[in-house]
mmCIF file of C-alpha atoms in Angstrom:
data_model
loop_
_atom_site.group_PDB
_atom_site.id
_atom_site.type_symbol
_atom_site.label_atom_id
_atom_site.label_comp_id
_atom_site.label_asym_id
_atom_site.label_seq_id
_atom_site.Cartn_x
_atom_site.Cartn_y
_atom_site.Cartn_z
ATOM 1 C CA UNK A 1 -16.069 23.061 -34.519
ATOM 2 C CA UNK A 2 -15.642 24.428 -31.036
ATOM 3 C CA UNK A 3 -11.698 25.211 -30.090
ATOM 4 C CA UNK A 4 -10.885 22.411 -27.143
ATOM 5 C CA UNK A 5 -13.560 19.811 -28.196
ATOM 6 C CA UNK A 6 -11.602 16.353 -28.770
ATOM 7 C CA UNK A 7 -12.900 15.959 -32.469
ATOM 8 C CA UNK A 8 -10.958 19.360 -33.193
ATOM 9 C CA UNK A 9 -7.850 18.301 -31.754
ATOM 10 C CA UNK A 10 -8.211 15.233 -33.537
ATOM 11 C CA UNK A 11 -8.591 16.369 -36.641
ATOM 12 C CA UNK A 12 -6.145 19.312 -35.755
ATOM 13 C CA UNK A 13 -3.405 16.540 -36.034
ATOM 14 C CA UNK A 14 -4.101 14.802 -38.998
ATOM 15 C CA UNK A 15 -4.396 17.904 -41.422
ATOM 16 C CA UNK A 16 -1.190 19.507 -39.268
ATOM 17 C CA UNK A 17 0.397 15.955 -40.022
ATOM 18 C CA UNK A 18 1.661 17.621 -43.769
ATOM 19 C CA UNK A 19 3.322 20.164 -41.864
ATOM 20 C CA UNK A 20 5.324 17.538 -39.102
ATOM 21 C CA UNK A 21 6.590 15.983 -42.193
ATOM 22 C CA UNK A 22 7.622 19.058 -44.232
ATOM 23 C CA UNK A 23 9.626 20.230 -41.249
ATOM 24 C CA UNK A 24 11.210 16.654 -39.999
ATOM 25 C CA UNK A 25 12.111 15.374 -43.909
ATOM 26 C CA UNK A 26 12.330 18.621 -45.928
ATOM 27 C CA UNK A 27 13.731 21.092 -43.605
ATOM 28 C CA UNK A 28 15.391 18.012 -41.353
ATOM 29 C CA UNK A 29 14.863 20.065 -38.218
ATOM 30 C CA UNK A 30 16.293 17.858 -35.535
ATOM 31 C CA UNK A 31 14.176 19.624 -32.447
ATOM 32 C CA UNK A 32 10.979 20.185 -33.497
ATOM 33 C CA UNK A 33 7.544 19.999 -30.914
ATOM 34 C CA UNK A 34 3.856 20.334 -31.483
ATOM 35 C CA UNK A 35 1.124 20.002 -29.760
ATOM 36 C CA UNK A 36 -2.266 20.649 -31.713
ATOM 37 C CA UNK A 37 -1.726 24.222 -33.688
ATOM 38 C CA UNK A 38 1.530 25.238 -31.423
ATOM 39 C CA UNK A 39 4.439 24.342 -32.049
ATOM 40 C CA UNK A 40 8.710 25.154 -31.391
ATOM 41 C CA UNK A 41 11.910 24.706 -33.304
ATOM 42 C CA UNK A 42 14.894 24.551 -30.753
ATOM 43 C CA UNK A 43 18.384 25.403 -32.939
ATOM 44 C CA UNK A 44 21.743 26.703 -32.207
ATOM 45 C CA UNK A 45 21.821 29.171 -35.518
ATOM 46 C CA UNK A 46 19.088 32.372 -35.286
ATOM 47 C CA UNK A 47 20.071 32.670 -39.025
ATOM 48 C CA UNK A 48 18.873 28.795 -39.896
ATOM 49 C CA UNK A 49 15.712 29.755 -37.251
ATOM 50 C CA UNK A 50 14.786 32.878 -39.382
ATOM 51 C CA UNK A 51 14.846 31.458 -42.799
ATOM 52 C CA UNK A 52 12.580 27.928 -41.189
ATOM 53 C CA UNK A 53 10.607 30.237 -40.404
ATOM 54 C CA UNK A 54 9.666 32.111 -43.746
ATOM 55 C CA UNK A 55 10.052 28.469 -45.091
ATOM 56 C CA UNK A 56 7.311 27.209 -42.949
ATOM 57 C CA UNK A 57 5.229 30.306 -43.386
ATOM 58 C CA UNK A 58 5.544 29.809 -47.133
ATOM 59 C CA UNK A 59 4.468 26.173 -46.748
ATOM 60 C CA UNK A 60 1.687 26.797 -44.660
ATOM 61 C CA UNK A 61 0.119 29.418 -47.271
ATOM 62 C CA UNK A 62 0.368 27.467 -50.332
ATOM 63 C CA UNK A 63 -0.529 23.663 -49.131
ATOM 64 C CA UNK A 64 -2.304 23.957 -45.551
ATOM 65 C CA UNK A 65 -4.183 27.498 -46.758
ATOM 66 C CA UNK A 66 -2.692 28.377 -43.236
ATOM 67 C CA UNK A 67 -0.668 31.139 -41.929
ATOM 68 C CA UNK A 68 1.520 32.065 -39.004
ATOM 69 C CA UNK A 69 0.515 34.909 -36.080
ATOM 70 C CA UNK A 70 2.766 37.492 -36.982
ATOM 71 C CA UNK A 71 2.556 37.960 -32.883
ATOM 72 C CA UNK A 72 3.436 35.024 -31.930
ATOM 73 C CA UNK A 73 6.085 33.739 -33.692
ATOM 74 C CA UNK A 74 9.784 34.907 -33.394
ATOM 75 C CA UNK A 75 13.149 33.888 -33.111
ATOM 76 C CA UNK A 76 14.347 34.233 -29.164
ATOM 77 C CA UNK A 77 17.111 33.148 -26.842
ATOM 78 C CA UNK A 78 16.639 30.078 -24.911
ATOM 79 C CA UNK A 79 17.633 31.600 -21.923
ATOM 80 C CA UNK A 80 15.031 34.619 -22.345
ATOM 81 C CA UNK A 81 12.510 31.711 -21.989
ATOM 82 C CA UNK A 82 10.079 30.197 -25.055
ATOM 83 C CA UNK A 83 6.343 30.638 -24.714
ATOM 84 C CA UNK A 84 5.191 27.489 -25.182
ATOM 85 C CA UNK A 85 1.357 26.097 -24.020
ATOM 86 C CA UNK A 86 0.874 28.278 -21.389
ATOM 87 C CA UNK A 87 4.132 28.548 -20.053
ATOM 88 C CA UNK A 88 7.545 29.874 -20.435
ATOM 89 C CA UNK A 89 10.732 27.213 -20.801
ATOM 90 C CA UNK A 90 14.082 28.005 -19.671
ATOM 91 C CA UNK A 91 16.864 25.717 -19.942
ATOM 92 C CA UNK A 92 16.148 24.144 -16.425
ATOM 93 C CA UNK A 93 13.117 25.150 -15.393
ATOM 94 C CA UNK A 94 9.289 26.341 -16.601
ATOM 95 C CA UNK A 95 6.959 28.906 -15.297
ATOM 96 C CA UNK A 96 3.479 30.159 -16.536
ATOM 97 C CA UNK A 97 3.287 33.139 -18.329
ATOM 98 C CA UNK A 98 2.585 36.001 -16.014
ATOM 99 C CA UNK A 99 -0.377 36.992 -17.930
ATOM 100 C CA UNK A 100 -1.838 33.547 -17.328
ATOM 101 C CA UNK A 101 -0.746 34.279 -13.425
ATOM 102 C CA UNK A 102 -2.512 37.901 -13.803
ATOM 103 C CA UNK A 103 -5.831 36.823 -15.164
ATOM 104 C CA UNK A 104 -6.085 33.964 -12.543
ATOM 105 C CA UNK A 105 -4.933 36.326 -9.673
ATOM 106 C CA UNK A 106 -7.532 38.705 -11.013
ATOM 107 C CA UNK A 107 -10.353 35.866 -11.397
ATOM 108 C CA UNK A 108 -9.502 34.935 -7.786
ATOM 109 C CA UNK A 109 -9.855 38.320 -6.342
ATOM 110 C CA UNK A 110 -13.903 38.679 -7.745
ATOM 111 C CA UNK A 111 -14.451 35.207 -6.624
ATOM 112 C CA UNK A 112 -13.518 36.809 -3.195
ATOM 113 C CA UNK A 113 -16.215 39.766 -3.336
ATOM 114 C CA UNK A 114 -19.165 36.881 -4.371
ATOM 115 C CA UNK A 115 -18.370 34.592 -1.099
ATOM 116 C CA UNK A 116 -18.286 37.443 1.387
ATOM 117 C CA UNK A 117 -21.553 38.535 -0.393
ATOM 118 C CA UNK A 118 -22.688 35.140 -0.535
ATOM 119 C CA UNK A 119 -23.483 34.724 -3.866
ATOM 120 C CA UNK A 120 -21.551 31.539 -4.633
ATOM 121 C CA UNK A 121 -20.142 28.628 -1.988
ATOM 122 C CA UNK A 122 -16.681 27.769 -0.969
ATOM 123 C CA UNK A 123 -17.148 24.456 -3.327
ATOM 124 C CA UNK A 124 -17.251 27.251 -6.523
ATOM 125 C CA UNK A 125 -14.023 28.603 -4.937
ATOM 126 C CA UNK A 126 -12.340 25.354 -4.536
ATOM 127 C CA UNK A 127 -13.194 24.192 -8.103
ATOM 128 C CA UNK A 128 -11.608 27.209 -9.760
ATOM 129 C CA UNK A 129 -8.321 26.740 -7.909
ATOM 130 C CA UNK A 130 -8.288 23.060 -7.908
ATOM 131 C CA UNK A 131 -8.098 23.860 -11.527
ATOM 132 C CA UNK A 132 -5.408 26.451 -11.530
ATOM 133 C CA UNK A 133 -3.308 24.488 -9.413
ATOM 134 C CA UNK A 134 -3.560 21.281 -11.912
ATOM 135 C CA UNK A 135 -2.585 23.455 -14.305
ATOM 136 C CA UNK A 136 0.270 24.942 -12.680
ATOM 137 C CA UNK A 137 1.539 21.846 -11.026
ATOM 138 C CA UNK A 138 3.222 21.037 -14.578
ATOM 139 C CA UNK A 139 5.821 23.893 -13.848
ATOM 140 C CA UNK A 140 8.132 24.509 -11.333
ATOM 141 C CA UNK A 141 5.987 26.371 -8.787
ATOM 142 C CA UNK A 142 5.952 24.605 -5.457
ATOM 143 C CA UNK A 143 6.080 27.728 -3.966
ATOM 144 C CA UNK A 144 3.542 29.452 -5.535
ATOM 145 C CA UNK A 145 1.381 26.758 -5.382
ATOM 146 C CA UNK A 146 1.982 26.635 -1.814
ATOM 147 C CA UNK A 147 1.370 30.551 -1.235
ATOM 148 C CA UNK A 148 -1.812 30.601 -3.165
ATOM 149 C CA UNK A 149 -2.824 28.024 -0.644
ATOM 150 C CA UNK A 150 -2.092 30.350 2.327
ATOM 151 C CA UNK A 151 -4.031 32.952 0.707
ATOM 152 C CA UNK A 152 -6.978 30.814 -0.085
ATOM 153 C CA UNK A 153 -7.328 30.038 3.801
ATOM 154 C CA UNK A 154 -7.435 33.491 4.642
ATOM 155 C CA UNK A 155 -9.224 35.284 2.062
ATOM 156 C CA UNK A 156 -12.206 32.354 2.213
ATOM 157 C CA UNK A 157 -13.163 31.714 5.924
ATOM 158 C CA UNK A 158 -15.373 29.061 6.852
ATOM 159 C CA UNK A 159 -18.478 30.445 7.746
ATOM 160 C CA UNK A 160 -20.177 27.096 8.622
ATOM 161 C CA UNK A 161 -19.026 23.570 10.135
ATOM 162 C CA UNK A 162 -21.053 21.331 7.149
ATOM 163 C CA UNK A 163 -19.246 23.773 4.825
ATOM 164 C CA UNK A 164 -15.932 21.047 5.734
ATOM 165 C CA UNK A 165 -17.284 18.607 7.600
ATOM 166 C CA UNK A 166 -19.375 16.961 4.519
ATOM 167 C CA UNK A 167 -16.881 18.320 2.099
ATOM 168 C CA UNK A 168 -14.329 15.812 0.318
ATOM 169 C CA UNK A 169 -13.047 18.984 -1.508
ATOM 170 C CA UNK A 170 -12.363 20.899 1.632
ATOM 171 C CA UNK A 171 -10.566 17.687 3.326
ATOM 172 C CA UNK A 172 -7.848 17.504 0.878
ATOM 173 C CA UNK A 173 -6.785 21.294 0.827
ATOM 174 C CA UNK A 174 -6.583 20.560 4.359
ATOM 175 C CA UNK A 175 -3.699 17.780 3.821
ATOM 176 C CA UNK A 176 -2.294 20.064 0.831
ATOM 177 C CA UNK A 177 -2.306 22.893 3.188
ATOM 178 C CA UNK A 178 -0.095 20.929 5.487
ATOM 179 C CA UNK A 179 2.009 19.304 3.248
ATOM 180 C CA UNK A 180 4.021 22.388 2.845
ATOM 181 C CA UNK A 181 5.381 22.481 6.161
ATOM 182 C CA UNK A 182 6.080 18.636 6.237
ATOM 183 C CA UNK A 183 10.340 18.404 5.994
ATOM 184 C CA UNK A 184 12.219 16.753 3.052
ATOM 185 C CA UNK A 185 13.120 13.766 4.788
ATOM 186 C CA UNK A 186 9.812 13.010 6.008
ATOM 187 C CA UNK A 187 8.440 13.559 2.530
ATOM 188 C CA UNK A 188 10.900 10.993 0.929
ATOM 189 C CA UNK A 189 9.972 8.489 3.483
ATOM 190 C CA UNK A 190 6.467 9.221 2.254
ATOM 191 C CA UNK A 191 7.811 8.852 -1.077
ATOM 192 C CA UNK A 192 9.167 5.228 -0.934
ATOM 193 C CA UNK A 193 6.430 4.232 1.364
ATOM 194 C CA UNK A 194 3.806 5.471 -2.148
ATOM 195 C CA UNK A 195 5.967 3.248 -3.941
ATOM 196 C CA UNK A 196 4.879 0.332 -2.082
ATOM 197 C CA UNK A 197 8.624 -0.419 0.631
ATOM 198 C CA UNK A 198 7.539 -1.429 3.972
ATOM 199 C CA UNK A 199 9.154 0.150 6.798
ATOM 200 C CA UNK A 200 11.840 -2.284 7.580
ATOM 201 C CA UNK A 201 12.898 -2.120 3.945
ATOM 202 C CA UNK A 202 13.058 2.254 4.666
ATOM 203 C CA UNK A 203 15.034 1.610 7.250
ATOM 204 C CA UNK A 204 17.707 0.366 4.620
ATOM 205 C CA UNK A 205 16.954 2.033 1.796
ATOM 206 C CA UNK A 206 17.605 5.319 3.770
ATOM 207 C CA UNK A 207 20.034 4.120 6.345
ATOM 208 C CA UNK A 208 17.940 5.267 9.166
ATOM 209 C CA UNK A 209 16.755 4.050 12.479
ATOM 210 C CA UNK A 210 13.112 2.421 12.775
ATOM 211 C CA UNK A 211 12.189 4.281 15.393
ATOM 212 C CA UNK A 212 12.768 7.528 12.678
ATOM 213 C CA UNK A 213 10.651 5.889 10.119
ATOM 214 C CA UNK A 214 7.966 5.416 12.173
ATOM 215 C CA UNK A 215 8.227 9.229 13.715
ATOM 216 C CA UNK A 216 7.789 10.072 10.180
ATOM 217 C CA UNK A 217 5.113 8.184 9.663
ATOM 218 C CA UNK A 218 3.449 10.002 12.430
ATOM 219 C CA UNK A 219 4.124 13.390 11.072
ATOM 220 C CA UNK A 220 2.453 12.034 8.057
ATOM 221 C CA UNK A 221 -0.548 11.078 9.162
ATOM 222 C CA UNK A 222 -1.045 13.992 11.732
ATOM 223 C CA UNK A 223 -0.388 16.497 9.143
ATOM 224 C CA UNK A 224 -3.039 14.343 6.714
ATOM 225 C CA UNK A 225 -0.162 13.174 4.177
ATOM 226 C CA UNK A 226 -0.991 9.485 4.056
ATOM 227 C CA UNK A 227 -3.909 7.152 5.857
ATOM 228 C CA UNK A 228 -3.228 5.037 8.878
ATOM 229 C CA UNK A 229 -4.955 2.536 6.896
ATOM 230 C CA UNK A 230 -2.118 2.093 5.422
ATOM 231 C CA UNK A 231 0.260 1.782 7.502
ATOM 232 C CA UNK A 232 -1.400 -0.833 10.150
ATOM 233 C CA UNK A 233 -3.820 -3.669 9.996
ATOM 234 C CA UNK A 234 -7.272 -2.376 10.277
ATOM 235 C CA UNK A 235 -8.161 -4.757 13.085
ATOM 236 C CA UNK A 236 -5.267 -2.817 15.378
ATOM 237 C CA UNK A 237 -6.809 0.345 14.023
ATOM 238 C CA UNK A 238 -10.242 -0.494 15.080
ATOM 239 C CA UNK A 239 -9.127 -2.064 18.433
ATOM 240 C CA UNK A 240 -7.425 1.531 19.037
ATOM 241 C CA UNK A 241 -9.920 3.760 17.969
ATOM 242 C CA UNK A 242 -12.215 2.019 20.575
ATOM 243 C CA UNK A 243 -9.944 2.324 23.286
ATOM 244 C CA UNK A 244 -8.185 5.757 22.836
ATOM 245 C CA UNK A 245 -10.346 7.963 24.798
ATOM 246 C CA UNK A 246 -8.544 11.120 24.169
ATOM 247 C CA UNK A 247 -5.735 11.916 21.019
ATOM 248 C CA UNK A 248 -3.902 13.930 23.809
ATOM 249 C CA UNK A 249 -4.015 10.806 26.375
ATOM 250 C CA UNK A 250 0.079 9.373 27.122
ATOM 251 C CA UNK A 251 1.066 6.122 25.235
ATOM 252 C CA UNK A 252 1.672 4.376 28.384
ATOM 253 C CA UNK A 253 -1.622 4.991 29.569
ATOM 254 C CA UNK A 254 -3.349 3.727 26.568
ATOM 255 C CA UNK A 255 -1.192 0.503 26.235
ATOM 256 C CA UNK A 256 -1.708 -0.458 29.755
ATOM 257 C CA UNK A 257 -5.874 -0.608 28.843
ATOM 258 C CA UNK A 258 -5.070 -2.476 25.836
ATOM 259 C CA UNK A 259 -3.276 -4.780 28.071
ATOM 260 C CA UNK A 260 -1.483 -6.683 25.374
ATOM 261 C CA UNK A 261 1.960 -7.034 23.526
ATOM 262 C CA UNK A 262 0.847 -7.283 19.940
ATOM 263 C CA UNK A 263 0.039 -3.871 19.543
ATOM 264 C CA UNK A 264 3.188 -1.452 19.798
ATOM 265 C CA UNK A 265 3.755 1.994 21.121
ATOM 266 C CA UNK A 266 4.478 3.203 17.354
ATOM 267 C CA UNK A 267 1.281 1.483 16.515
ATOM 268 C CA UNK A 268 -0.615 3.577 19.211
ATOM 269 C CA UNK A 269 1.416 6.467 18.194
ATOM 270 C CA UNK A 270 -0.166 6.156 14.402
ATOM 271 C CA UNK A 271 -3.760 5.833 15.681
ATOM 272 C CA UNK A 272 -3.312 8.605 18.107
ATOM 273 C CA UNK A 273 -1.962 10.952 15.385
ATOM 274 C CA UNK A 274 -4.956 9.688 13.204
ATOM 275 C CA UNK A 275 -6.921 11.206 15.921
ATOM 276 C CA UNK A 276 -5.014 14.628 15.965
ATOM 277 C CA UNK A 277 -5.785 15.279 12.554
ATOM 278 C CA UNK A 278 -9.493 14.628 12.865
ATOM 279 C CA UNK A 279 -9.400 17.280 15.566
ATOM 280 C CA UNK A 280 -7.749 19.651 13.467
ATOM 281 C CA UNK A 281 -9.879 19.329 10.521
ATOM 282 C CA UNK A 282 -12.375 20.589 13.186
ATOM 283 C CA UNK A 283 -10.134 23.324 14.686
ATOM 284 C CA UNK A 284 -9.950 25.114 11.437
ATOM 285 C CA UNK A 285 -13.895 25.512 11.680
ATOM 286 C CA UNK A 286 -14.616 29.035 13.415
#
């Protein structure tokens, strides 16, 4: 049964079941996690951790026909970290394991040589890190994450417009490109604003003026963080988009064509930055 198909996990867990019970009943381990065939045992005594372990090893053997990796499992200090599914736990904190890091890194670097010899497309490329990044987006890497994104910009050029104007892929490493240099407080803004506040309820949630709400909202949608479509009716958005002539054109200018009071400069301001971003989708075409 291949390793990763959902029937093997499956049954992974019910014949592994024997062993959940052993530990939590027999050996009354208090902080005990498994997922599939790997598992931890948290204590306070190395002593009590040594002797579960020969316990469990013994238990394995005789009623599961199973065994432990004599690699893989030891007694360590929480604060040296705990391998665990890929990643290394700390008290405060995980990471992935730099060998995971290493083979990735290395992966990357011959997916490099194929696009400049155009063997494979910048979708291939996309995949394989959309995938990493998944991954590592379940530890505490924000940095990484947002370094590997600087070096996927540079290392795969776009050789051709189509390659991001028809690609859905392409459009959102653009806004997770971006979203690193977006500040805190516009990124909690963008927070409550996911969680469904409207602006005047911001405004006193975070004790701020209107007028800094809506500036945030601005820098959002510039920078591709949220949609204007949902921030404003789409009949204002429409009217706008037909009158806005240029993104770089002055408020005033474009409010004295609309030649009405129901649409506000903030309002324009949102459309207009809608605009920007389109043109720098573009701009990052060479």
């Amino acid at each position: 049964m291949p390793l990763g198909n959902h029937t093997s996990q499956f049954f992974a867990n019910v014949y592994l079941n024997e062993l959940d019970q052993f530990v939590k009943h027999k050996l009354k381990a208090k902080y005990y996690i498994r997922y599939v065939d790997d598992f931890v045992i948290f204590g306070a005594s190395p002593v009590l951790l040594c002797q579960y372990k020969d316990i469990i090893n013994n238990f394995l053997q005789e009623k599961l026909h199973l065994r432990l990796h004599s690699d893989k499992s030891k007694v360590c200090l929480l604060d040296k970290g705990v391998p665990f599914l890929g990643y290394r736990l700390f008290p405060h904190h995980k990471i992935p394991r730099k060998a995971n890091i290493r083979k990735f890194e290395a992966n990357l670097k011959n997916l490099k040589v194929l696009y400049h010899e155009k063997q494979i497309d910048r979708e291939k490329v996309i995949e394989s890190l959309e995938g990493w990044m998944a991954y590592a987006r379940h530890g505490n890497t924000y940095k990484y994450r947002r370094s590997l994104l600087q070096i996927f910009n540079k290392s795969f050029p776009i050789y051709h417009k189509s390659q991001l104007a028809h690609s859905r892929k392409s459009r959102n490493f653009f806004r997770k490109y971006y979203a690193g240099k977006i500040e805190f407080s516009v990124q909690k803004t963008k927070l409550l604003l996911h969680k469904g506040f409207s602006i005047a309820e911001i405004t006193q949630i975070r004790n701020i003026k209107e007028g800094t709400v809506w500036d945030h909202l601005i820098n959002l949608i510039e920078n591709g963080q949220i949609s204007v479509w949902k921030v404003m009716p789409k009949a204002k958005i429409i009217r706008l988009l037909n009158i806005i002539k240029d993104c770089d054109e002055p408020l005033k200018q474009i409010r004295e064509r609309l030649n009405t009071n129901s649409i506000t400069f903030n309002e324009i301001a949102c459309v207009r930055a809608h605009l920007k971003m389109k043109q720098k989708i573009k701009k990052r075409v060479p």
